[in-house]
mmCIF file of C-alpha atoms in Angstrom:
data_model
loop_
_atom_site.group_PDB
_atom_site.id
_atom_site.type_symbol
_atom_site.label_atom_id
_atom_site.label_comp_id
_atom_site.label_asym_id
_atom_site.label_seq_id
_atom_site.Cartn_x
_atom_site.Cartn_y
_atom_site.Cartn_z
ATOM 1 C CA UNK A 1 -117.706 -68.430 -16.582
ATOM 2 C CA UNK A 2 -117.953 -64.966 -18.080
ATOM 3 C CA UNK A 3 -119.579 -64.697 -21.761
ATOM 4 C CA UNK A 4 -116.905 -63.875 -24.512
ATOM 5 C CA UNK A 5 -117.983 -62.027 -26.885
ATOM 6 C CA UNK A 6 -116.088 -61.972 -30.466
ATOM 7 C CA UNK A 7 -115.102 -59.285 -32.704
ATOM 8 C CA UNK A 8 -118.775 -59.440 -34.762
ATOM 9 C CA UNK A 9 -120.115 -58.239 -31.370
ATOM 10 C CA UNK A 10 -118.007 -55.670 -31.419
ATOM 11 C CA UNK A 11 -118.559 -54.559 -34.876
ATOM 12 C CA UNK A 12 -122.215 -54.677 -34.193
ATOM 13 C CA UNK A 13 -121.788 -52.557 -31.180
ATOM 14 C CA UNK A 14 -119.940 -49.700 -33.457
ATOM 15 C CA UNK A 15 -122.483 -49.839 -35.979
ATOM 16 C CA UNK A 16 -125.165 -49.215 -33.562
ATOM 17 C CA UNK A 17 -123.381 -45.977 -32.290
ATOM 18 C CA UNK A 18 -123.242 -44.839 -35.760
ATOM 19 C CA UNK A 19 -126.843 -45.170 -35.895
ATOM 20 C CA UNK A 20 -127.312 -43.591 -32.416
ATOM 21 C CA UNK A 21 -124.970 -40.836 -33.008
ATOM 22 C CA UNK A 22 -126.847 -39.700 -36.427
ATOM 23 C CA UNK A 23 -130.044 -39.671 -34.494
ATOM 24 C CA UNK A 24 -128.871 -37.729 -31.453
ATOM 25 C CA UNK A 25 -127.623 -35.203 -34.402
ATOM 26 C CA UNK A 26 -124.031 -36.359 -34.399
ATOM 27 C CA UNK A 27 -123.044 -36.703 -38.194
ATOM 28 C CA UNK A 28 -118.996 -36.656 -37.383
ATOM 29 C CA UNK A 29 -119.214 -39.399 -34.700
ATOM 30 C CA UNK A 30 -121.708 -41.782 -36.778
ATOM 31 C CA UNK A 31 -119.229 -41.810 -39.620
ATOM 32 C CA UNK A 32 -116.135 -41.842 -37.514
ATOM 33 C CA UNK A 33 -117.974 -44.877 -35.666
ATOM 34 C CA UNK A 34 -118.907 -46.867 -39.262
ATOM 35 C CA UNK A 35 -115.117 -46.236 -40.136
ATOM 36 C CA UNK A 36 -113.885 -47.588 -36.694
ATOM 37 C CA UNK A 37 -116.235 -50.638 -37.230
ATOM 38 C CA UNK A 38 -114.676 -50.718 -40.492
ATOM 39 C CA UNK A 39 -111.187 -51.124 -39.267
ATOM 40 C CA UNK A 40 -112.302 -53.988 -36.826
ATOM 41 C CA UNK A 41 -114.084 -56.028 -39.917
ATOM 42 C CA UNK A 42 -110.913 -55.707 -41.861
ATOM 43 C CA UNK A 43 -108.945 -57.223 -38.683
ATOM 44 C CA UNK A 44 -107.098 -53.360 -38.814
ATOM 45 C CA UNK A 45 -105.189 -51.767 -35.672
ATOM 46 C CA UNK A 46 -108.521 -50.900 -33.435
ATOM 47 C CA UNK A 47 -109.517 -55.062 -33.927
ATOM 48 C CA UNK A 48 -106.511 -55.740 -31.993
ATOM 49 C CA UNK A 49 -106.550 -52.734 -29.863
ATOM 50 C CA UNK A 50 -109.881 -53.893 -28.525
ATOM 51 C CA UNK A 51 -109.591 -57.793 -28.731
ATOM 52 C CA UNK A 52 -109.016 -58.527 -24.971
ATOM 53 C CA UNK A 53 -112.052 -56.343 -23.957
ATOM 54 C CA UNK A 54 -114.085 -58.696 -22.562
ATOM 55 C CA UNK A 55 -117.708 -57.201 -21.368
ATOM 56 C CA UNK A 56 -120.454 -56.804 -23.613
ATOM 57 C CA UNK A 57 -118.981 -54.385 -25.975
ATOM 58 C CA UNK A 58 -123.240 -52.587 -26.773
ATOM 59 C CA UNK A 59 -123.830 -52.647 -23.273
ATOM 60 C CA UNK A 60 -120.266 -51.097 -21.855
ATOM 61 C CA UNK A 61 -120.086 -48.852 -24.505
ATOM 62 C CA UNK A 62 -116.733 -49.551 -25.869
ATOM 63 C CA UNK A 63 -117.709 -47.826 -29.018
ATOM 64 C CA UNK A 64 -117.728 -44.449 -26.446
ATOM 65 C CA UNK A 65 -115.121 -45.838 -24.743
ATOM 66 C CA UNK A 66 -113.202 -45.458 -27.706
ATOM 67 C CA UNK A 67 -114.655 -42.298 -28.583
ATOM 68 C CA UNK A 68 -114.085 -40.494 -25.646
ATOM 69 C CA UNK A 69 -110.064 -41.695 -25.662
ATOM 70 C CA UNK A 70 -109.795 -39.809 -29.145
ATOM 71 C CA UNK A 71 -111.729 -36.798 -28.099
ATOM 72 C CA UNK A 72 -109.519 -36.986 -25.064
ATOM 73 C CA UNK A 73 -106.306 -36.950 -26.873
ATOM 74 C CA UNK A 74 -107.953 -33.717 -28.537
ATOM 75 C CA UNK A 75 -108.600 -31.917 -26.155
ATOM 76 C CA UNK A 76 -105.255 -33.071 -24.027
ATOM 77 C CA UNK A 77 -103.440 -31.303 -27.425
ATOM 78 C CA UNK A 78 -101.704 -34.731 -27.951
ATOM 79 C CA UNK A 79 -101.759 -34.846 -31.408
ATOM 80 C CA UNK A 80 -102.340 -31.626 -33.908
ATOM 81 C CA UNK A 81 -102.985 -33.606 -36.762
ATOM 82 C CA UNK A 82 -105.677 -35.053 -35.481
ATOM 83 C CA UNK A 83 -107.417 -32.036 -33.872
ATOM 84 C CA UNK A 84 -106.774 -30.711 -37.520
ATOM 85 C CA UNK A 85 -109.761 -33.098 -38.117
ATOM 86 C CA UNK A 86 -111.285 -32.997 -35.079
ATOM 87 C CA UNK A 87 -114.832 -30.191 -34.738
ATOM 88 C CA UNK A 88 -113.776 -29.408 -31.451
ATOM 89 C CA UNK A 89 -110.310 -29.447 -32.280
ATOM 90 C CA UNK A 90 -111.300 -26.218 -35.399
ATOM 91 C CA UNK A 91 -111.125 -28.904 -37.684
ATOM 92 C CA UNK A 92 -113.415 -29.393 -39.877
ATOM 93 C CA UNK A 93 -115.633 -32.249 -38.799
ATOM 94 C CA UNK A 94 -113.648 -34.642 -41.464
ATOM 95 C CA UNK A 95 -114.428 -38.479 -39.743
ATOM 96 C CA UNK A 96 -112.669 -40.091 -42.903
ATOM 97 C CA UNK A 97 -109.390 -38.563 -42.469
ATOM 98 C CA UNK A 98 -109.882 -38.329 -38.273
ATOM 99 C CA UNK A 99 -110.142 -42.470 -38.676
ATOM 100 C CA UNK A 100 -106.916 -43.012 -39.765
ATOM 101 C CA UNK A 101 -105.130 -40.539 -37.848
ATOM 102 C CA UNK A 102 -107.160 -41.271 -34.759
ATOM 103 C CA UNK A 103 -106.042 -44.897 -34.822
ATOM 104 C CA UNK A 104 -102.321 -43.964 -35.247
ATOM 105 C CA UNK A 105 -102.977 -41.552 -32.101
ATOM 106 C CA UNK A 106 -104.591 -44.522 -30.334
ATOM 107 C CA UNK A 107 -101.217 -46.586 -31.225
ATOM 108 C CA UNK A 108 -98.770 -44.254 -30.013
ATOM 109 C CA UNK A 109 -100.437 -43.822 -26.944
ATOM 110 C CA UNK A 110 -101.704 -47.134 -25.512
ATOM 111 C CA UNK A 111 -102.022 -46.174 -21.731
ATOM 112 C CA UNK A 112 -104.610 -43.615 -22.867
ATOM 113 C CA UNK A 113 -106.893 -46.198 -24.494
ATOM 114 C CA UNK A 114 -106.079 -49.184 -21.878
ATOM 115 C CA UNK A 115 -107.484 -46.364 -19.095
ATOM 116 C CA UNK A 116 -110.457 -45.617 -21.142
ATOM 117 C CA UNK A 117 -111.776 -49.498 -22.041
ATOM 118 C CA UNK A 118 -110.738 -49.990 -18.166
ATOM 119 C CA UNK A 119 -113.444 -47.266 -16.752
ATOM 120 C CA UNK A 120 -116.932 -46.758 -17.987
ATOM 121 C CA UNK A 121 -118.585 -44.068 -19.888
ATOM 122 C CA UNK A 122 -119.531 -41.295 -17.455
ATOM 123 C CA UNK A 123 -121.487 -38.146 -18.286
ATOM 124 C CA UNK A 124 -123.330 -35.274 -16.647
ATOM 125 C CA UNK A 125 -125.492 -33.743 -19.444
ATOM 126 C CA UNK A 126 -126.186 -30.588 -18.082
ATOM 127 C CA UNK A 127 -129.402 -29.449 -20.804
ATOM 128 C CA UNK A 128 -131.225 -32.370 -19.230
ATOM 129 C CA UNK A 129 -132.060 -30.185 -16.359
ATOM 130 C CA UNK A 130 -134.407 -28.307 -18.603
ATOM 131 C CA UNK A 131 -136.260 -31.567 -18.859
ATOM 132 C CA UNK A 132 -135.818 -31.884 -14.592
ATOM 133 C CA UNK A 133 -136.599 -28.356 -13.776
ATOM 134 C CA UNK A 134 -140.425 -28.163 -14.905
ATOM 135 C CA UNK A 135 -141.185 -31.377 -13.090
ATOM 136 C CA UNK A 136 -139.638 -31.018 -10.514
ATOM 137 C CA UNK A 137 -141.386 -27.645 -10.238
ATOM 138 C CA UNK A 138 -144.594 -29.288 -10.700
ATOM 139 C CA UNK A 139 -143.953 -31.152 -7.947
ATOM 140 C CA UNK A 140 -143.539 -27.953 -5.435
ATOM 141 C CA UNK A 141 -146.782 -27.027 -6.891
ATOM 142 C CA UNK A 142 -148.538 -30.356 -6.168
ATOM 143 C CA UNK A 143 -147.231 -30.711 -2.858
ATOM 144 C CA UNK A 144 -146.885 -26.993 -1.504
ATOM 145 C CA UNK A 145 -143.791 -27.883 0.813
ATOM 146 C CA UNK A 146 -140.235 -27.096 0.718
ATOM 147 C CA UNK A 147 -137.643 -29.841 -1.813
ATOM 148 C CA UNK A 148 -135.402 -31.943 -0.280
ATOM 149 C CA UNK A 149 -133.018 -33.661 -3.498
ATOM 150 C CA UNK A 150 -131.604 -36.967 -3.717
ATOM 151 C CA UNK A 151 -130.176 -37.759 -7.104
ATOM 152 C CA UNK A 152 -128.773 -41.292 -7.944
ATOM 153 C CA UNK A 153 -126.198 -41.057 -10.137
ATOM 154 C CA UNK A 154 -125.271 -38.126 -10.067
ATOM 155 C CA UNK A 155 -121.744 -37.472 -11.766
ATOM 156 C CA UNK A 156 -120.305 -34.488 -10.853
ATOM 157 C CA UNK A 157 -123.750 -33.064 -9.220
ATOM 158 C CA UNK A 158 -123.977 -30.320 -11.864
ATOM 159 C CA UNK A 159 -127.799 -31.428 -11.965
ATOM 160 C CA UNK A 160 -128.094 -31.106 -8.871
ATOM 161 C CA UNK A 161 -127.702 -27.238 -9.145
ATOM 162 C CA UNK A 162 -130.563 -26.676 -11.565
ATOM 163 C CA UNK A 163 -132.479 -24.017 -9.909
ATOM 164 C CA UNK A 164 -129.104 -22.052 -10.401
ATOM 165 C CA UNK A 165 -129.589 -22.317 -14.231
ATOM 166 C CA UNK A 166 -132.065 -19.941 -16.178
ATOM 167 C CA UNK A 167 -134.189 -21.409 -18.661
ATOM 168 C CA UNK A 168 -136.296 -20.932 -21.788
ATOM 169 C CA UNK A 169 -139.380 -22.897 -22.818
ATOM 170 C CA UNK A 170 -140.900 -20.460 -25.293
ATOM 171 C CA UNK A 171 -143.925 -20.163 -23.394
ATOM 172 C CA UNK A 172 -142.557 -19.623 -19.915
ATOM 173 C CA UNK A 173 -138.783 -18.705 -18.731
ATOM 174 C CA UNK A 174 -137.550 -19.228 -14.894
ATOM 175 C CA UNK A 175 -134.581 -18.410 -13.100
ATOM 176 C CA UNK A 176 -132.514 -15.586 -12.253
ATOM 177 C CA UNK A 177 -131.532 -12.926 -14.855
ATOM 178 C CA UNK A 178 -127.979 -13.259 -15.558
ATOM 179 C CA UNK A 179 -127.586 -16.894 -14.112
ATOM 180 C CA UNK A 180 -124.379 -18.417 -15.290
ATOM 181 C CA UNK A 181 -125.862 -21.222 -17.141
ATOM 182 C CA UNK A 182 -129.135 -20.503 -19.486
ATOM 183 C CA UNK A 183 -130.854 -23.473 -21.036
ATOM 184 C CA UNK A 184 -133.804 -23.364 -23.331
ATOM 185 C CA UNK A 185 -136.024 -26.472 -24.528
ATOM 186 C CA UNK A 186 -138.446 -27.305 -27.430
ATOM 187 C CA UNK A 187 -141.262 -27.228 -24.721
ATOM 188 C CA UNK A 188 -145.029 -28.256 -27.083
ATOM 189 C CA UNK A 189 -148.027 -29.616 -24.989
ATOM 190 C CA UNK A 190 -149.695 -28.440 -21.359
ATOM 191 C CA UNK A 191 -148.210 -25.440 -19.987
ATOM 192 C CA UNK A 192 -148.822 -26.351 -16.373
ATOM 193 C CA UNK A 193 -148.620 -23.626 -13.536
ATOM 194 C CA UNK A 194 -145.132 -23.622 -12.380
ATOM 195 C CA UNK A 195 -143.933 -21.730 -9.587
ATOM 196 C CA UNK A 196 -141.998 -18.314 -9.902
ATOM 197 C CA UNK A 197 -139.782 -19.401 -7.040
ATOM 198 C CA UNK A 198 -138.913 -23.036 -5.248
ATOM 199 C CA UNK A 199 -136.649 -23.088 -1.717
ATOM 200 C CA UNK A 200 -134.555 -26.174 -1.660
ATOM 201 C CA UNK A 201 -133.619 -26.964 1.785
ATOM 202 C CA UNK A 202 -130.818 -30.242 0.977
ATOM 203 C CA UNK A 203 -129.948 -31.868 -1.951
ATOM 204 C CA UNK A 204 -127.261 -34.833 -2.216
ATOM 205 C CA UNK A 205 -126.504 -37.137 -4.949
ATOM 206 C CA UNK A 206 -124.128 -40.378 -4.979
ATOM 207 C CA UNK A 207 -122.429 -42.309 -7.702
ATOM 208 C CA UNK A 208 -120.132 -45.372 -8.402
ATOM 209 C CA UNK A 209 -117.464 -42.699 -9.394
ATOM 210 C CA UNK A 210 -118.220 -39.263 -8.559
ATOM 211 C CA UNK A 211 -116.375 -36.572 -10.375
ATOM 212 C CA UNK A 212 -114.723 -34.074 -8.615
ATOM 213 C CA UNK A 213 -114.476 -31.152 -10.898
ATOM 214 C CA UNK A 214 -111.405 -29.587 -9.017
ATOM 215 C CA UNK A 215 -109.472 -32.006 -10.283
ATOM 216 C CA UNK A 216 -108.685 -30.836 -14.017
ATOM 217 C CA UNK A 217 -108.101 -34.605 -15.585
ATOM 218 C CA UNK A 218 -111.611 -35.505 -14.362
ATOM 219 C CA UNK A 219 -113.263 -32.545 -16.076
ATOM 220 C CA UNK A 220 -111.419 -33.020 -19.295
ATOM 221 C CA UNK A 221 -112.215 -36.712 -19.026
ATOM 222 C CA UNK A 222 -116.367 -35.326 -18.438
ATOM 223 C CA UNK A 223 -115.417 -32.859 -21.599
ATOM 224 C CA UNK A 224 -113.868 -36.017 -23.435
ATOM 225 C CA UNK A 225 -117.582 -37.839 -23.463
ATOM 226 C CA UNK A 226 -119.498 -34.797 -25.294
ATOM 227 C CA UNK A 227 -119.519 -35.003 -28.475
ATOM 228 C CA UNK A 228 -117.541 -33.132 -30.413
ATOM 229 C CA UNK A 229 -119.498 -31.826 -33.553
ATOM 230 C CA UNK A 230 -121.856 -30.417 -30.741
ATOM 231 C CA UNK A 231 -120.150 -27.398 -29.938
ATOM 232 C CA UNK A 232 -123.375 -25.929 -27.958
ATOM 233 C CA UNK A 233 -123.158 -29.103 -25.721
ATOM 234 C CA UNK A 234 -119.284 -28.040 -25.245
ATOM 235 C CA UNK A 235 -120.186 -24.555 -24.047
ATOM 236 C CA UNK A 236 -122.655 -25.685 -21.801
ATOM 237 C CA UNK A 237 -120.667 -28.419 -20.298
ATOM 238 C CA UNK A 238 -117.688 -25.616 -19.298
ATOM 239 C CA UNK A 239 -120.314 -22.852 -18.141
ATOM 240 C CA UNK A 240 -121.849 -25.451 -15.619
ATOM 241 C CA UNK A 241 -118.172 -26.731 -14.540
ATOM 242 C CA UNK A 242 -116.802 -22.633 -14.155
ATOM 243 C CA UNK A 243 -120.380 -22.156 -12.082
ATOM 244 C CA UNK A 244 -120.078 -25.659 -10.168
ATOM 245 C CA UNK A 245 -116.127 -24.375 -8.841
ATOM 246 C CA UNK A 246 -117.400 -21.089 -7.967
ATOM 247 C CA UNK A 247 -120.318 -22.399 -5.764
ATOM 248 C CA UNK A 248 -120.114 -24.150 -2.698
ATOM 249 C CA UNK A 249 -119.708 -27.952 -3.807
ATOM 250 C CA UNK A 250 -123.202 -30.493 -3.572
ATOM 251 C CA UNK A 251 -122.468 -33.576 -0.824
ATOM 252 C CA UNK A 252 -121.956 -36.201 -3.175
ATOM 253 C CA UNK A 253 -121.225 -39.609 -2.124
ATOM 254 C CA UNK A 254 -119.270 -42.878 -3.467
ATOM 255 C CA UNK A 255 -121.646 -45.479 -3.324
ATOM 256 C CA UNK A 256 -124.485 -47.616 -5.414
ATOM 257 C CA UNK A 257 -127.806 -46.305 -4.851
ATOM 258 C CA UNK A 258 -129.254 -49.300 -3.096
ATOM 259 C CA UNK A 259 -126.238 -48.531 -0.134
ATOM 260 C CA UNK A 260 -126.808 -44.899 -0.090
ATOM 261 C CA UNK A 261 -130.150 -43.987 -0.634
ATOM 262 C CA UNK A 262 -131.862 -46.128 2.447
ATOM 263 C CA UNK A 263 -129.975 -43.969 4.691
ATOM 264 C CA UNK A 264 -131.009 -40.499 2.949
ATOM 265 C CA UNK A 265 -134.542 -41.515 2.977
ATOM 266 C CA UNK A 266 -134.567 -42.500 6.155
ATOM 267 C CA UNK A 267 -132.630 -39.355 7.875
ATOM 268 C CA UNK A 268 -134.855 -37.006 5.649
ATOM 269 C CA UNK A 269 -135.919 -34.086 7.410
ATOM 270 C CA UNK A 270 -139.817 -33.795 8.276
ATOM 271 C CA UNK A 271 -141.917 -31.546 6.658
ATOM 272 C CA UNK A 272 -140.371 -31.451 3.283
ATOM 273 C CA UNK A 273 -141.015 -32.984 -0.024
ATOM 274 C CA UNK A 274 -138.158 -35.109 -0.522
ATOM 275 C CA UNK A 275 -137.549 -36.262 -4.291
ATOM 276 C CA UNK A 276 -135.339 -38.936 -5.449
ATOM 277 C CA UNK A 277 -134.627 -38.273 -8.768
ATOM 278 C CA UNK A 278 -132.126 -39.508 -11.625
ATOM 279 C CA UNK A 279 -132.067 -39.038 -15.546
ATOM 280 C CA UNK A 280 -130.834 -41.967 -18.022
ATOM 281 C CA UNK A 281 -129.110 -43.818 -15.012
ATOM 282 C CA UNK A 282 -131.248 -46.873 -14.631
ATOM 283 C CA UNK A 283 -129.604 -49.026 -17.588
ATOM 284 C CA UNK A 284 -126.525 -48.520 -15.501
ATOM 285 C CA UNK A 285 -128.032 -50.398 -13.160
ATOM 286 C CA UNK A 286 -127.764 -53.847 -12.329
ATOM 287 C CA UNK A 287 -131.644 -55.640 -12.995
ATOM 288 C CA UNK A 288 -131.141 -56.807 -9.185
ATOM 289 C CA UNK A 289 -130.289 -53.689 -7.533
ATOM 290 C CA UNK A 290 -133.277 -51.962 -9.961
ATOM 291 C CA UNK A 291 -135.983 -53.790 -8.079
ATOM 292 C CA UNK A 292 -134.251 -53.527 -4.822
ATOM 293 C CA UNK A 293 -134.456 -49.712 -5.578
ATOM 294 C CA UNK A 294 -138.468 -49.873 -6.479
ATOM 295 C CA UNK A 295 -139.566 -51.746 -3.215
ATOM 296 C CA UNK A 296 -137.020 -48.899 -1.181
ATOM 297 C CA UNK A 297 -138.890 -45.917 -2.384
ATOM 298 C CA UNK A 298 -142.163 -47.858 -2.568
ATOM 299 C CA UNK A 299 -141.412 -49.114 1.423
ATOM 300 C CA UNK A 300 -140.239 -45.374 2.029
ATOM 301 C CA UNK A 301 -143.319 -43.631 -0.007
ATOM 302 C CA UNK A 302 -145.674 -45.914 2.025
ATOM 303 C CA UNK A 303 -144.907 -43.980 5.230
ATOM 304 C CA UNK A 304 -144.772 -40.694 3.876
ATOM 305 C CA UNK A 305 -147.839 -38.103 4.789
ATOM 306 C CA UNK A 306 -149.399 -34.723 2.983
ATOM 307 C CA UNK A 307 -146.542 -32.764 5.913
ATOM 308 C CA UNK A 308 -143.609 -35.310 4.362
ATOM 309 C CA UNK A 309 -144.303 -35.696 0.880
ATOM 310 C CA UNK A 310 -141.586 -38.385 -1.038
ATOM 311 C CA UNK A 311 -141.367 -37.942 -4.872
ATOM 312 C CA UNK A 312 -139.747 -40.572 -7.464
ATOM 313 C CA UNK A 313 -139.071 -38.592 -10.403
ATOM 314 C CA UNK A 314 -137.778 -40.413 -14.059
ATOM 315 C CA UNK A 315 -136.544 -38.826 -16.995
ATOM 316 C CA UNK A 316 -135.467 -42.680 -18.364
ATOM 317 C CA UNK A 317 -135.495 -44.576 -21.714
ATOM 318 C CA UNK A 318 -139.060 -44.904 -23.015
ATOM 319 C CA UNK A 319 -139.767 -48.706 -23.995
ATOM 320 C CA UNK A 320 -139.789 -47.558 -27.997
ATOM 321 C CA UNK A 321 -136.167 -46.615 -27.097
ATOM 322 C CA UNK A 322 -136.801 -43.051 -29.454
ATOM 323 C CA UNK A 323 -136.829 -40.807 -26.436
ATOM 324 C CA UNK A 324 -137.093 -40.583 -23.156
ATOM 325 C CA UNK A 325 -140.312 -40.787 -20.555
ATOM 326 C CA UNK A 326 -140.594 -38.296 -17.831
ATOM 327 C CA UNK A 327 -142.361 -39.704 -14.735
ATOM 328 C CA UNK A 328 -143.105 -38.444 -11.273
ATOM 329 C CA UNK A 329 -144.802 -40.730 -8.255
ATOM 330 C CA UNK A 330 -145.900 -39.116 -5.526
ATOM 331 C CA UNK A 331 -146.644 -40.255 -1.836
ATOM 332 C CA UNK A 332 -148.803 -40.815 -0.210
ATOM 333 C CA UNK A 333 -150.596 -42.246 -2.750
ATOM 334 C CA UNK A 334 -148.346 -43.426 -4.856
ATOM 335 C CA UNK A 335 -149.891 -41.835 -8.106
ATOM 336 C CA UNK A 336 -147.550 -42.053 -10.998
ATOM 337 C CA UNK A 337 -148.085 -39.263 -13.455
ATOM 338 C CA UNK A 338 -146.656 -39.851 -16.709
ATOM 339 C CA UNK A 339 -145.601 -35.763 -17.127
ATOM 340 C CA UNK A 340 -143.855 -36.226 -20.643
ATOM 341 C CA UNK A 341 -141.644 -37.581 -23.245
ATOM 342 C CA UNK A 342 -138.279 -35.569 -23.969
ATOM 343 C CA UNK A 343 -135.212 -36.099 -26.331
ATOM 344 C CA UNK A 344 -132.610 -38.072 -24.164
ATOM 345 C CA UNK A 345 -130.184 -34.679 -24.164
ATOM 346 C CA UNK A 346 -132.979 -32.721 -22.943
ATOM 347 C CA UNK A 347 -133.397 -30.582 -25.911
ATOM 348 C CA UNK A 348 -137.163 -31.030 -26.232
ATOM 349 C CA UNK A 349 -140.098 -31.836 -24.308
ATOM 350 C CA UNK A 350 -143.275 -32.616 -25.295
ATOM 351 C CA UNK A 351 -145.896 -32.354 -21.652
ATOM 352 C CA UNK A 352 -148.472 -33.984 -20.940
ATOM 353 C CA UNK A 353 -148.756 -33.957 -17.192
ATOM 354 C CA UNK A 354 -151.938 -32.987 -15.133
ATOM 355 C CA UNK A 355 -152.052 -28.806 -14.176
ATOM 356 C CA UNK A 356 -150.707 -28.828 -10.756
#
């Protein structure tokens, strides 16, 4: 029998967010999230809105869940009263009079909430690629060969693009001048040696759900998950999407990693490095399928050679849950190299990795 789980988990689960939100630099969703939980204490409209939602409400996210239906209705211009209140609306940022209105909105339009609990959270944070990029240049240093990219769940594949992207560390930039998409990141720590130039010869991703960014109700329902009171995240977001649909579109696959990948890994061409990689996608992932994943690439890394390199790079919740850990394995070998820790957006990165 399925657990149940009662409306205190559920007002636990939107008091959490508030906490996350204000520590991930979201002031307007942390109150709008302690005002939500609010409503659900007081048995208010949202308490019955979300009663029959029946998976772990931390785990699934309903708190974004519910989020991302009011940011939608924002940015669908449903309601101008409550983009009035809304940051990325031009309002103001004001959660205490967006609560109200956002649970009338909510009301009025209950096919737009029952599709949001229905499907879960999905996101493609583009500025964690400034996190991706340095390692995964490191590893074209270590290795001297060629990349070939597998990403597990990968979204819409906008990560998948990063050597498209400029960036900024401080200390070092990298990419082309006038690149559609420029990223800079807190970078303190080693500076390692990172290559002026990397040649990518495939790159693939797969997801449960990928996006398909030509269709415009899956980008606004990507757009509906960023924050709103983050209006840099917002930019960033649309200048990877307008870059994505003018560039030839990255294979991407419908499938769970443990389906896809075996066949990837096995097909991969020969003198290449080949690096699976994926950033803050393993609590997504079923404990089962996690360790079915580790003895894959461990299986797959034991046959690799110096002329067919494999890589496992991590940019995954550290166990302090604070940040992030970055983490690259390399075959043969198997050597894991704990490279650094990084803000789980990607907006800092503090390295520590050996100098290639």
């Amino acid at each position: 029998m399925a657990p149940s789980y009662d409306q205190s988990a559920k007002i636990h689960a939107f008091r959490w967010q508030a906490v996350a939100s204000r520590a991930l630099e979201s002031p307007f969703y942390a109150d709008l999230a302690s005002c939500l939980a609010d409503d659900i204490e007081a048995g208010g409209a949202l308490a019955g809105m979300v009663e029959g939602f029946s998976q772990d409400p931390k785990e699934a996210l309903l708190p974004l869940r519910v989020l991302g239906a009011l940011h939608r209705a924002v940015l669908d211009d449903l309601d101008p009263l409550l983009a009035a209140h809304w940051p990325s609306g031009g309002g103001p940022g004001d959660a205490a009079a967006a609560c109200p209105r956002g649970l009338a909105v909510l009301g009025e339009h209950p096919d737009l909430l029952a599709d949001y609990l229905d499907r879960a959270v999905q996101t493609n944070e583009v500025q964690r690629a400034a996190v991706l990029a340095p390692a995964l240049l490191a590893a074209t240093a270590l290795t001297g060969r060629p990349l070939a990219l597998y990403e597990i769940g990968a979204s819409a594949g906008l990560n998948l693009a990063w050597d498209a992207y400029r960036y900024d560390w401080g200390w070092r930039r990298w990419g082309r001048d006038g690149a559609p998409v420029a990223l800079a990141a807190e970078w303190t720590g080693r500076q390692p040696a990172l290559p002026d130039g990397v040649e990518i010869i495939a790159r693939a991703g797969c997801d449960p759900h990928p996006i398909d960014l030509a269709d415009r109700a899956a980008r606004q329902r990507l757009l509906s998950y960023v924050w709103p009171d983050q209006a840099a995240r917002i930019a960033r977001l649309r200048q990877a999407i307008d870059a994505a649909l003018a560039s030839p579109a990255p294979s991407l696959t419908a499938a769970r990693a443990i389906d896809w990948l075996p066949r990837q890994l096995a097909a991969r061409p020969k003198g290449v490095t080949a690096i699976v990689y994926h950033s803050y996608v393993w609590p997504y992932i079923a404990a089962a399928e996690q360790e079915a994943l580790t003895r894959l690439i461990a299986a797959q890394g034991a046959m690799a050679d110096a002329v067919s390199p494999l890589g496992w790079l991590r940019m995954e919740l550290a166990p302090d849950g604070a940040a992030c850990d970055l983490r690259l394995t390399l075959w043969p070998g198997g050597e894991e190299r704990m490279l650094g820790r990084c803000h789980a957006h990607g907006n800092w990165l503090i390295w520590s990795g050996d100098q290639p």
